[in-house]
Each structure stands twice: as C-alpha cells, then as structure tokens.
PDB file of C-alpha atoms and ligand atoms in Angstrom:
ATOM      1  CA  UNK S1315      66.025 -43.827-134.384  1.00  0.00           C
ATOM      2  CA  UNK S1316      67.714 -43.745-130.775  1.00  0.00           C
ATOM      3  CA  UNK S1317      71.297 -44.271-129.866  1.00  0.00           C
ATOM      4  CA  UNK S1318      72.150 -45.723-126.711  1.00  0.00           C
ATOM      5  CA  UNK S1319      75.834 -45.404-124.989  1.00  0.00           C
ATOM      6  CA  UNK S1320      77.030 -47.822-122.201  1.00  0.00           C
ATOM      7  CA  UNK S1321      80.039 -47.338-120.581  1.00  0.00           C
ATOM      8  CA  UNK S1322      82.738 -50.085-119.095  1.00  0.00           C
ATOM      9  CA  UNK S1323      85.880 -49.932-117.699  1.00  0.00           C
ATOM     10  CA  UNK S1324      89.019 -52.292-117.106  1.00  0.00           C
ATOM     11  CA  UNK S1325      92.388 -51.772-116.197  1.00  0.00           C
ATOM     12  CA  UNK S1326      95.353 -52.979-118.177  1.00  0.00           C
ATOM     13  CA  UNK S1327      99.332 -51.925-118.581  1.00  0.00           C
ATOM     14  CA  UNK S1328     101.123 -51.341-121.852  1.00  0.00           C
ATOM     15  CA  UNK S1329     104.343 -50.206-123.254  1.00  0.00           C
ATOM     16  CA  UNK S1330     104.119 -48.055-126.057  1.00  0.00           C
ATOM     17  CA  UNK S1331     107.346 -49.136-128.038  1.00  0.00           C
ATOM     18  CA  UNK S1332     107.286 -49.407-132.109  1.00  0.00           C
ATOM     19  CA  UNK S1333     109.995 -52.257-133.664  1.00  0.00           C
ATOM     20  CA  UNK S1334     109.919 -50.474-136.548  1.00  0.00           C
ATOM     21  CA  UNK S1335     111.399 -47.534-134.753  1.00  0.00           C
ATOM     22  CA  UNK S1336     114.947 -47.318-132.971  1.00  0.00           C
ATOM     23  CA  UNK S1337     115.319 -47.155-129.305  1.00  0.00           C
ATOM     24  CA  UNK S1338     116.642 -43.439-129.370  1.00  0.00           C
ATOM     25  CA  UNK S1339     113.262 -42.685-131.768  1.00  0.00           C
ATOM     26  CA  UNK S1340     111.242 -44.749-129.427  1.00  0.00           C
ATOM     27  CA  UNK S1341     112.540 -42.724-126.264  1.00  0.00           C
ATOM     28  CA  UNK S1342     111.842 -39.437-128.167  1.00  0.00           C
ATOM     29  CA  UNK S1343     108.303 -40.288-129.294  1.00  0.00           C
ATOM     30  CA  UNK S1344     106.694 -41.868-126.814  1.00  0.00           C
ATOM     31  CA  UNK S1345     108.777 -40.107-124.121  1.00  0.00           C
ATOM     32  CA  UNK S1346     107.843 -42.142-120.390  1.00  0.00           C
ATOM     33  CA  UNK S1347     105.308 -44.113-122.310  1.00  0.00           C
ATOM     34  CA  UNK S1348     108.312 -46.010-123.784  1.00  0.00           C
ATOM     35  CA  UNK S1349     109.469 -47.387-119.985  1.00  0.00           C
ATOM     36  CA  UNK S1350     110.590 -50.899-120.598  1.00  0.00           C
ATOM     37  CA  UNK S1351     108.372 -51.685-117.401  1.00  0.00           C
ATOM     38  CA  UNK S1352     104.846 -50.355-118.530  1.00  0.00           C
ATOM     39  CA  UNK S1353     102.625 -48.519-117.019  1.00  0.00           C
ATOM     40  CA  UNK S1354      98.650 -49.015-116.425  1.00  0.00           C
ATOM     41  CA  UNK S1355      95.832 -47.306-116.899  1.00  0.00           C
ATOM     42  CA  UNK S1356      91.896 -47.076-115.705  1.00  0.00           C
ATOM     43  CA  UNK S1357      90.373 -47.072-118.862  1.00  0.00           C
ATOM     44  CA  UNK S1358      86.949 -46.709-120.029  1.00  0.00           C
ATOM     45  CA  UNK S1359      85.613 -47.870-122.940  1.00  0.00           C
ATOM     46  CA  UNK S1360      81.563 -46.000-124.687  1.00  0.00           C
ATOM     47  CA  UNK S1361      79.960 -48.477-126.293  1.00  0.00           C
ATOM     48  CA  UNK S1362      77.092 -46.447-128.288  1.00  0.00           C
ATOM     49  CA  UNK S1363      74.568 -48.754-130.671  1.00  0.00           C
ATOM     50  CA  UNK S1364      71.860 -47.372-132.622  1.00  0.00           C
ATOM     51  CA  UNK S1365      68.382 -48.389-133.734  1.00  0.00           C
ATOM     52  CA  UNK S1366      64.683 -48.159-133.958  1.00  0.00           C
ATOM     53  CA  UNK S1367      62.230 -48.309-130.450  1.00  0.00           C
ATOM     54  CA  UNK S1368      61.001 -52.026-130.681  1.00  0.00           C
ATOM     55  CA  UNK S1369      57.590 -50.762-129.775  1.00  0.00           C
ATOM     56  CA  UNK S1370      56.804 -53.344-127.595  1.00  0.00           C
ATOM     57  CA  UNK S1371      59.599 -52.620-125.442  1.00  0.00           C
ATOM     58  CA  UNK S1372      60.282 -49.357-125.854  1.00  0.00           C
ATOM     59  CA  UNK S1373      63.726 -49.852-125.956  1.00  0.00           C
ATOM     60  CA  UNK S1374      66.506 -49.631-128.551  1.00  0.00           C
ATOM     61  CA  UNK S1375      68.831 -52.303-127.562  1.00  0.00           C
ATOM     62  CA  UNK S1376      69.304 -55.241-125.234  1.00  0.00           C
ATOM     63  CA  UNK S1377      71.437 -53.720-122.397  1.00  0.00           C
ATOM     64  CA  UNK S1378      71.944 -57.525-121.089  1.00  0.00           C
ATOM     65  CA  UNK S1379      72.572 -58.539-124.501  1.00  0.00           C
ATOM     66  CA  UNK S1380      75.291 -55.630-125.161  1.00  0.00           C
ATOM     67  CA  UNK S1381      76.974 -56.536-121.806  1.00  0.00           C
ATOM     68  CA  UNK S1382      77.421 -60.200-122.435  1.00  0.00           C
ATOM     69  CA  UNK S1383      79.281 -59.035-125.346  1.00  0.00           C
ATOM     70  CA  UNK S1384      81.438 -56.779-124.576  1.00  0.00           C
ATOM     71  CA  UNK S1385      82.390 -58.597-121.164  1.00  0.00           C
ATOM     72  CA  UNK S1386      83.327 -61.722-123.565  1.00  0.00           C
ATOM     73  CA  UNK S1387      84.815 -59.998-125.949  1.00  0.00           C
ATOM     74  CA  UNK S1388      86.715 -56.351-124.671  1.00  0.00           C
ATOM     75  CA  UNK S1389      86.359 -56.484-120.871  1.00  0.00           C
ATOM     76  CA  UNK S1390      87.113 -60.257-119.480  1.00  0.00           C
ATOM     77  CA  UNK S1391      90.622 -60.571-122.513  1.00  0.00           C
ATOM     78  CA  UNK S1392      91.851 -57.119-121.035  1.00  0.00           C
ATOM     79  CA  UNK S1393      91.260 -56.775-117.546  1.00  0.00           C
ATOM     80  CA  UNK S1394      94.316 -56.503-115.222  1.00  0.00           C
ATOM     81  CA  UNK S1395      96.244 -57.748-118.249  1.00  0.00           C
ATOM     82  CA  UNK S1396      99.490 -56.834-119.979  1.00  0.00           C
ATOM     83  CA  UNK S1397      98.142 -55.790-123.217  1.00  0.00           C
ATOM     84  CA  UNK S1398     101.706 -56.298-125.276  1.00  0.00           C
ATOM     85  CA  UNK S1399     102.267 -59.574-123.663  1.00  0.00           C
ATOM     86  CA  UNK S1400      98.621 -61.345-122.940  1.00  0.00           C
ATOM     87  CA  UNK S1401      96.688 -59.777-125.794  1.00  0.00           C
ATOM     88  CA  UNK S1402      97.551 -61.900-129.013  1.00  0.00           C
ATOM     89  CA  UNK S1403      96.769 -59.257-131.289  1.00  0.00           C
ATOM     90  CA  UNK S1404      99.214 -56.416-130.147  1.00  0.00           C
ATOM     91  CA  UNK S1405     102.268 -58.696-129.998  1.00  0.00           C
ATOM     92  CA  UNK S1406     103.559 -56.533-133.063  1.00  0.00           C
ATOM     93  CA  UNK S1407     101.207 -53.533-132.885  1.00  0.00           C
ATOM     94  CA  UNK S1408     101.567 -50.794-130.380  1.00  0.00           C
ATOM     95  CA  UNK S1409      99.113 -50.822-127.932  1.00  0.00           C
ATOM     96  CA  UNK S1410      98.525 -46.938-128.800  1.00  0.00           C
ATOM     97  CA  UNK S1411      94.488 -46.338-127.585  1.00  0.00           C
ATOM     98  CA  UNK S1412      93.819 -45.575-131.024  1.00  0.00           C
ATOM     99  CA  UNK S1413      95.052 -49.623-132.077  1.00  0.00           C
ATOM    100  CA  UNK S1414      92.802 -50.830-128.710  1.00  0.00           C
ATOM    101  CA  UNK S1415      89.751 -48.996-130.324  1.00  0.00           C
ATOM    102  CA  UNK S1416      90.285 -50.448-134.073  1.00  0.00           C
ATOM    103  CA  UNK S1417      90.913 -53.686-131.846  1.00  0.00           C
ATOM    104  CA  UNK S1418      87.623 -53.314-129.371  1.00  0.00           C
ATOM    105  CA  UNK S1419      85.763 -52.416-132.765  1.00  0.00           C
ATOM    106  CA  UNK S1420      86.947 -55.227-135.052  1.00  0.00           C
ATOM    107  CA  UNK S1421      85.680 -57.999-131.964  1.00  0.00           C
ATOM    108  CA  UNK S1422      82.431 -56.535-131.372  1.00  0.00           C
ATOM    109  CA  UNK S1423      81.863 -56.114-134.808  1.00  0.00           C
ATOM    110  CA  UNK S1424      82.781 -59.878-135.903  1.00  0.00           C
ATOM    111  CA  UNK S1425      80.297 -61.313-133.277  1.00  0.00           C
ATOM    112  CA  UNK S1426      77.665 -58.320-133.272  1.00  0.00           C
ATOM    113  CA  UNK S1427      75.668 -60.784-135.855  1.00  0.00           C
ATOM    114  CA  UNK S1428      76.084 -63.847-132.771  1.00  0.00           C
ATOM    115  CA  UNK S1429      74.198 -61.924-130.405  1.00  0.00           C
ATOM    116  CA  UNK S1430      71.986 -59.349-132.464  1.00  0.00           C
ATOM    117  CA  UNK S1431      70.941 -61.318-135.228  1.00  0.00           C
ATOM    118  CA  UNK S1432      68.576 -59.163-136.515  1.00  0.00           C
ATOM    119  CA  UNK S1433      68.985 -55.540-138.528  1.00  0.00           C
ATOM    120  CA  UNK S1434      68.523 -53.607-135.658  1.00  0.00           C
ATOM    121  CA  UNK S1435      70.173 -52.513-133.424  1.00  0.00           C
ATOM    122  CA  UNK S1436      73.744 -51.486-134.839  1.00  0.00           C
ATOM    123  CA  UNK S1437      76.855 -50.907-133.848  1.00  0.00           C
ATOM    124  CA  UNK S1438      77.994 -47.247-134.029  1.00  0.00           C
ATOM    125  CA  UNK S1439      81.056 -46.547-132.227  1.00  0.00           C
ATOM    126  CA  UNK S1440      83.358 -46.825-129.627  1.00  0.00           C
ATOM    127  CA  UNK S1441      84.639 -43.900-127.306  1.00  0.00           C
ATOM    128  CA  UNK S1442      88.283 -45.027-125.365  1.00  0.00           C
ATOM    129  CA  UNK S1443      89.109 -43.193-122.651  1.00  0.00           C
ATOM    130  CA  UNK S1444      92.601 -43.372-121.733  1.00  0.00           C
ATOM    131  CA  UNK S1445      92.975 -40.746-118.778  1.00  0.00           C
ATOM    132  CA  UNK S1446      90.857 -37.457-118.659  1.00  0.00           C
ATOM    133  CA  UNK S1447      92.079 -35.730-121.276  1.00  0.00           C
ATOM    134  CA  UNK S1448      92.502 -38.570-123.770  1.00  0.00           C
ATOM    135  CA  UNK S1449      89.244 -39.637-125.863  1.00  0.00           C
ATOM    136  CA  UNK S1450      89.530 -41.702-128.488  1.00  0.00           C
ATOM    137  CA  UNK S1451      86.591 -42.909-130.899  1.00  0.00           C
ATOM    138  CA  UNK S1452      86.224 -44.525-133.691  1.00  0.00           C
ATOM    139  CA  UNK S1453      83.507 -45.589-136.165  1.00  0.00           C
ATOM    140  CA  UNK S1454      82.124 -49.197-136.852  1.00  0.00           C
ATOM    141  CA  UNK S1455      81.290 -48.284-140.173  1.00  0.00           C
ATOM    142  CA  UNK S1456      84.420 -46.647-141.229  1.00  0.00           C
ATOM    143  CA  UNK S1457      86.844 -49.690-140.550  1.00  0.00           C
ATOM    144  CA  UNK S1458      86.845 -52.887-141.897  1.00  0.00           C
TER     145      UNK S1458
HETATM  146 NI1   NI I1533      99.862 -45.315-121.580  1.00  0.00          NI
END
C-alpha cells in the first residue's frame, strides 16, 4: 500500500461571522476575523489518496486524474472567490477552515467514484492550510 499527497493552492476571502451568535459574541470570538469586509487568504489544500502499486505502472494513483478533480471540484469554485457570498454551500455556515475541509472532502468524495471507478485508489484525507501555523485535516472515512 502507498499513499500519495498532492498539494494545491487558491486564494479566496471570508468573513468568519456565526447568525446564530450576536454581534458583540461575534466580535469577541472571532476577534478581526469578524471584519464586515473580509479578509483573504493563500491557502493550500493536501490532497493524500491511498492504494496498491498497479504493477504495470508502478504508480499508486493517476496524478492527471486527481488534478482534473480537484481543479473541477475545490480549486476552479474557490479561486479568487468570496467564499460566504459565491460558494453556495457556506451561505449559512461559517467559512471556518475546518467547514472548507468537511466541504473540500464531501465534493471529492461524491465524484471520487466519476473519475476512479475502480477500488483502488482511495481517498484518505485532506490537509487545509490556512496560514503557517494553521493545519487543518480531516478524514474521508470519518465523515459522511
Ligand atoms: Ni481568515
């Protein structure tokens, strides 16, 4: 078994404001992350799959394949975007990184099957770097 990370990057702005939460508890949690304006950030996103050495290969994974994915699917809907106001699915959910990784996860997971029809390889996890000294991950196999 091999895993393989590749790494991406895109650039996006967010506000990280909760409507569940007043503005005074907004202010207080999130601190200058709450700026009504946004802010942006470079971020980059691990993509790590896992599987078997097709022996005629000798590879684990498709790196074209992989790409074409996560371009469609992570990269292209992201880039240089507003992620509160252009990405459907955080028009009520905080665009914390932890909600972008369950996000990035749940679309490369729906169309993983599309493009890598067979067993191998899978999808492991995602890594979400926000700045430096923010690294998020998650695990395909422990959300839904
Ligand atoms: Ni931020």
């Amino acid at each position: 078994m091999f895993r393989v990370t590749r790494r991406y990057t895109f650039a996006a702005s967010h506000r990280l404001h909760s409507g569940e939460l007043s503005e005074e508890e907004n202010r207080r949690l999130y601190g200058k992350c709450n700026n009504p304006h946004g802010h942006g950030h470079n971020y980059v996103v691990e993509v790590s799959v896992r599987g078997p050495l097709d022996g005629a290969t000798g590879r684990a994974v498709d790196i074209a394949v992989l790409d074409e994915l996560v371009q469609r699917e992570v990269v292209r809907p992201f880039d240089h975007r507003n992620l509160n106001q252009e990405v459907a699915a955080f028009a009520s959910v905080v665009p914390t990184s932890e909600n972008l990784g369950f996000e990035i996860c749940r679309r490369l997971k729906r169309n993983w099957k599309q493009v890598f029809p067979g067993e191998w390889p899978k999808l492991e996890k995602i890594r979400i770097g926000e700045t430096a000294r923010n690294i998020f991950e998650v695990r395909a196999d422990e959300i839904e």
